Coordinates of C-alpha atoms and ligand atoms in Angstrom, one line a residue:
M1 CA 2.4 7.8 17.2
K2 CA -0.2 9.7 15.2
L3 CA -0.9 7.5 12.1
V4 CA -3.3 7.9 9.2
I5 CA -4.2 4.7 7.2
L6 CA -5.5 5.0 3.7
G7 CA -7.5 2.1 2.2
A8 CA -8.9 1.1 5.7
S9 CA -11.6 -1.0 4.1
G10 CA -9.1 -3.3 2.2
G11 CA -7.4 -6.5 3.1
V12 CA -4.1 -5.1 4.3
G13 CA -5.7 -1.7 5.4
R14 CA -8.2 -3.3 7.8
L15 CA -5.3 -5.2 9.5
L16 CA -3.2 -2.1 9.7
V17 CA -6.0 -0.3 11.5
E18 CA -6.6 -3.2 13.9
Q19 CA -2.9 -3.7 14.7
A20 CA -2.1 0.0 15.0
A21 CA -4.9 0.4 17.5
K22 CA -3.7 -2.6 19.4
R23 CA -0.2 -1.2 19.6
G24 CA -1.7 2.0 21.2
H25 CA -1.3 4.4 18.3
D26 CA -3.6 7.3 17.6
V27 CA -5.2 6.1 14.4
R28 CA -7.2 7.8 11.6
A29 CA -8.8 5.2 9.2
V30 CA -9.6 6.6 5.8
A31 CA -11.7 5.1 3.0
R32 CA -14.1 6.2 0.2
E33 CA -17.7 7.0 1.1
S34 CA -19.1 3.7 -0.3
S35 CA -16.7 1.6 1.7
A36 CA -17.6 -0.4 4.8
V37 CA -15.1 0.3 7.6
T38 CA -15.2 -1.5 10.9
A39 CA -12.8 0.2 13.2
P40 CA -11.9 -0.6 16.8
A41 CA -13.0 1.8 19.6
G42 CA -10.8 5.0 19.6
V43 CA -10.1 5.0 15.9
T44 CA -11.3 8.0 13.9
V45 CA -12.9 7.0 10.6
M46 CA -12.8 9.6 7.8
K47 CA -14.6 9.0 4.5
G48 CA -14.2 11.0 1.3
D49 CA -12.6 11.2 -2.1
L50 CA -9.1 9.7 -2.1
E51 CA -8.2 11.7 -5.1
S52 CA -9.0 15.1 -3.5
E53 CA -6.1 17.1 -2.2
A54 CA -8.4 19.0 0.1
F55 CA -9.8 15.9 1.7
L56 CA -6.3 14.3 2.0
R57 CA -5.0 17.4 3.6
E58 CA -7.6 17.0 6.4
C59 CA -6.6 13.3 6.7
V60 CA -2.8 13.8 7.0
R61 CA -2.9 17.0 9.1
D62 CA -0.8 16.6 12.2
R63 CA 0.1 13.0 11.5
D64 CA 3.6 11.5 12.0
V65 CA 3.3 8.8 9.3
V66 CA 1.0 8.0 6.4
L67 CA 0.3 4.3 5.7
S68 CA -1.3 3.5 2.4
A69 CA -2.8 0.2 1.6
L70 CA -4.7 1.5 -1.5
G71 CA -4.9 -0.8 -4.5
L72 CA -6.7 -1.0 -7.9
K73 CA -10.0 -2.8 -8.0
L74 CA -10.2 -5.3 -10.9
K75 CA -13.4 -7.0 -12.1
G76 CA -11.5 -10.1 -13.1
L77 CA -8.2 -11.2 -14.4
A78 CA -9.2 -11.6 -18.1
P79 CA -7.1 -9.3 -20.2
W80 CA -10.0 -7.2 -21.3
N81 CA -11.0 -6.3 -17.7
A82 CA -9.8 -2.7 -17.0
P83 CA -9.5 -1.7 -13.4
E84 CA -12.6 0.1 -12.0
R85 CA -10.7 3.5 -12.0
P86 CA -7.6 2.8 -14.2
T87 CA -5.5 5.8 -13.1
F88 CA -6.7 5.8 -9.4
L89 CA -3.3 5.0 -8.0
R90 CA -1.3 7.6 -9.8
D91 CA -4.0 10.3 -9.3
S92 CA -4.5 9.5 -5.6
T93 CA -0.7 9.4 -5.0
D94 CA -0.3 12.8 -6.8
A95 CA -3.0 14.3 -4.6
L96 CA -1.6 12.6 -1.4
L97 CA 2.0 14.0 -2.1
R98 CA 0.7 17.5 -2.6
A99 CA -1.4 17.2 0.6
M100 CA 1.5 15.9 2.6
K101 CA 3.8 18.7 1.4
A102 CA 1.1 21.3 2.1
E103 CA 0.7 20.0 5.7
G104 CA 4.4 19.4 6.4
V105 CA 4.0 15.6 6.8
R106 CA 7.2 13.9 5.7
R107 CA 6.9 10.1 6.1
V108 CA 4.9 7.7 4.0
C109 CA 4.8 3.9 3.8
A110 CA 2.8 2.3 1.0
V111 CA 2.0 -1.2 -0.3
S112 CA 3.0 -2.1 -3.9
S113 CA 3.9 -5.6 -5.1
G114 CA 7.0 -7.8 -5.6
G115 CA 7.8 -7.8 -9.3
V116 CA 6.9 -4.2 -9.9
G117 CA 9.5 -1.8 -11.4
D118 CA 13.1 -2.6 -10.7
S119 CA 12.0 -5.7 -8.8
A120 CA 10.7 -7.4 -12.0
D121 CA 13.4 -10.0 -12.0
I122 CA 12.7 -11.3 -8.6
I123 CA 9.5 -13.1 -9.7
P124 CA 9.7 -16.4 -11.5
G125 CA 9.3 -16.5 -15.3
F126 CA 5.9 -18.2 -15.2
F127 CA 4.4 -15.5 -13.0
K128 CA 5.9 -12.7 -15.2
A129 CA 4.2 -14.4 -18.2
F130 CA 0.9 -14.6 -16.2
V131 CA 1.1 -10.9 -15.4
A132 CA 1.8 -10.1 -19.1
V133 CA -1.2 -11.9 -20.5
T134 CA -3.8 -10.9 -17.8
A135 CA -5.4 -7.7 -16.5
M136 CA -2.6 -7.8 -13.8
K137 CA -0.5 -6.1 -16.4
R138 CA -2.5 -2.9 -16.0
V139 CA -2.2 -3.2 -12.2
F140 CA 1.6 -3.6 -12.4
V141 CA 1.8 -0.5 -14.7
E142 CA -0.2 1.5 -12.2
L143 CA 1.7 0.2 -9.2
D144 CA 4.9 1.2 -11.0
A145 CA 3.5 4.7 -11.7
M146 CA 2.6 5.0 -8.0
E147 CA 6.1 3.8 -6.9
Q148 CA 7.8 6.3 -9.1
R149 CA 5.9 9.1 -7.5
Y150 CA 7.0 8.1 -4.1
F151 CA 10.6 7.6 -5.1
N152 CA 10.7 11.0 -6.7
S153 CA 8.7 12.8 -4.0
G154 CA 11.6 14.1 -1.9
L155 CA 9.7 12.7 1.1
E156 CA 10.8 9.9 3.3
H157 CA 9.2 6.8 1.8
C158 CA 9.1 3.1 2.2
V159 CA 7.4 1.2 -0.7
V160 CA 6.7 -2.3 0.5
R161 CA 6.7 -5.0 -2.2
P162 CA 5.1 -8.2 -0.8
S163 CA 4.9 -11.6 -2.4
G164 CA 1.5 -13.3 -2.9
L165 CA -0.9 -12.2 -0.2
T166 CA -2.9 -14.7 2.0
D167 CA -5.4 -14.3 4.8
E168 CA -3.5 -16.7 7.1
P169 CA -2.6 -15.4 10.6
A170 CA 0.6 -13.4 11.1
T171 CA 3.7 -15.5 11.4
G172 CA 6.2 -12.8 12.6
K173 CA 8.7 -14.4 10.1
V174 CA 8.9 -11.8 7.4
V175 CA 12.1 -11.7 5.4
V176 CA 13.4 -9.0 3.0
T177 CA 14.6 -10.9 0.0
K178 CA 16.2 -10.4 -3.4
K179 CA 14.6 -13.4 -5.1
F180 CA 11.4 -15.4 -4.9
T181 CA 12.0 -19.1 -5.0
G182 CA 9.2 -21.6 -5.3
R183 CA 5.8 -20.4 -4.0
A184 CA 6.4 -17.1 -2.4
T185 CA 3.5 -15.9 -0.1
I186 CA 3.0 -13.7 2.9
P187 CA -0.1 -13.2 5.1
R188 CA -1.6 -9.7 4.9
A189 CA -1.3 -9.6 8.7
D190 CA 2.5 -9.9 8.3
V191 CA 2.6 -7.1 5.7
A192 CA 0.6 -4.8 8.1
A193 CA 3.0 -5.7 11.0
Y194 CA 6.0 -5.0 8.8
M195 CA 4.7 -1.6 7.8
L196 CA 3.9 -0.7 11.4
D197 CA 7.4 -1.8 12.5
Q198 CA 8.9 0.6 9.9
A199 CA 6.6 3.4 11.0
E200 CA 7.7 3.0 14.6
K201 CA 11.4 3.5 13.7
S202 CA 12.7 7.0 13.8
A203 CA 13.6 6.6 10.1
F204 CA 12.6 3.9 7.6
T205 CA 15.4 1.3 7.3
E206 CA 14.4 0.3 3.7
T207 CA 12.9 2.3 0.8
R208 CA 11.7 -0.6 -1.5
P209 CA 11.8 -3.9 0.4
V210 CA 10.6 -7.1 -1.3
I211 CA 9.1 -9.0 1.6
T212 CA 7.8 -12.6 2.0
V213 CA 7.4 -15.4 4.5
T214 CA 7.6 -18.4 2.2
G215 CA 9.8 -18.7 -0.9
G216 CA 12.3 -16.0 0.1
Ligands
NAP301 N1 -3.2 -10.2 -4.2 C1 -1.9 -10.4 -4.1 O1 -1.5 -11.6 -4.0 C2 -1.0 -9.2 -4.0 C3 0.4 -9.5 -3.9 C4 1.2 -8.4 -3.8 C5 0.7 -7.1 -3.7 N2 -0.6 -6.9 -3.8 C6 -1.1 -5.5 -3.8 O2 -1.3 -5.2 -2.4 C7 -2.2 -4.1 -2.3 C8 -3.1 -4.3 -1.1 O3 -3.8 -5.6 -1.3 P1 -5.2 -5.8 -0.6 O4 -5.5 -7.3 -0.8 O5 -5.2 -5.2 0.8 O6 -6.2 -4.9 -1.6 P2 -7.7 -4.6 -1.5 O7 -8.4 -5.5 -0.4 O8 -8.3 -4.7 -2.8 O9 -7.8 -3.1 -0.9 C9 -7.6 -2.0 -1.8 C10 -8.0 -0.8 -1.1 O10 -8.0 0.3 -2.0 C11 -9.2 1.0 -2.0 N3 -9.6 1.5 -3.3 C12 -9.5 0.9 -4.5 N4 -9.9 1.8 -5.5 C13 -10.3 2.9 -4.9 C14 -10.9 4.1 -5.3 N5 -11.2 4.4 -6.6 N6 -11.2 5.1 -4.4 C15 -10.9 4.8 -3.1 N7 -10.4 3.7 -2.6 C16 -10.1 2.7 -3.5 C17 -10.2 -0.1 -1.6 O11 -11.4 0.5 -1.2 P3 -12.9 -0.3 -1.3 O12 -12.9 -1.3 -0.2 O13 -13.8 0.8 -1.2 O14 -12.9 -0.9 -2.7 C18 -9.5 -0.8 -0.5 O15 -9.5 -0.1 0.7 C19 -2.8 -3.9 -3.6 O16 -2.2 -2.8 -4.3 C20 -2.4 -5.2 -4.4 O17 -2.3 -5.0 -5.8 C21 -1.5 -7.9 -4.0

């Protein structure tokens, strides 16, 4: 398949690029100019402004599926720490959706987080309280704004909502769940594999799956 991966310098994004190349896909790996991207042989790296419709049009042109692992950069969790670019996710999603529509690309799978939007009640109370009193609150608001844009886009979308991310190796034991119990975690490598599995289906089987490996 012809894939484009946005956020190729990030934790999930790097693994998406690696795994997609290993699976034999034709991969474009996209990141901002200042990012370090190490891509396997055969992967095309594109750098530019992730909020520019013109740049994103070049990125998504002739692709079958867009995979986005973009997130908000936080300086720290203290409540006064605003994200580096507070409205980056909503602005980049707006530009991406316009670019996809202009280029006739219909399928997008993006990473959000368990606990965002209508999945708020799946996270335990202590974690909800943690989000409410730290800078995570701003991240959740922005992830919600991003999700709403995909849900209302009229495009085929799969917004993946993982539990706590780890850098452990992939387990292949991802479950889609309705409730986190205990300590819910998932390796970034399993999130990437789940997204690629969805991309490889002729149509996404889920639109807003909450996924985890432990605590599901
Ligand atoms: N941490 C957790 O336990 C957890 C749990 C559930 C969900 N999530 C969510 O999962 C998502 C992926 O997580 P991750 O660990 O892979 O995130 P990450 O390593 O921080 O990667 C985020 C990506 O977004 C890019 N990005 C951020 N701001 C940008 C900007 N202004 N312009 C261009 N690119 C920008 C980063 O580029 P640079 O490398 O250039 O900064 C990077 O490629 C995030 O949305 C996160 O909130 C996290």
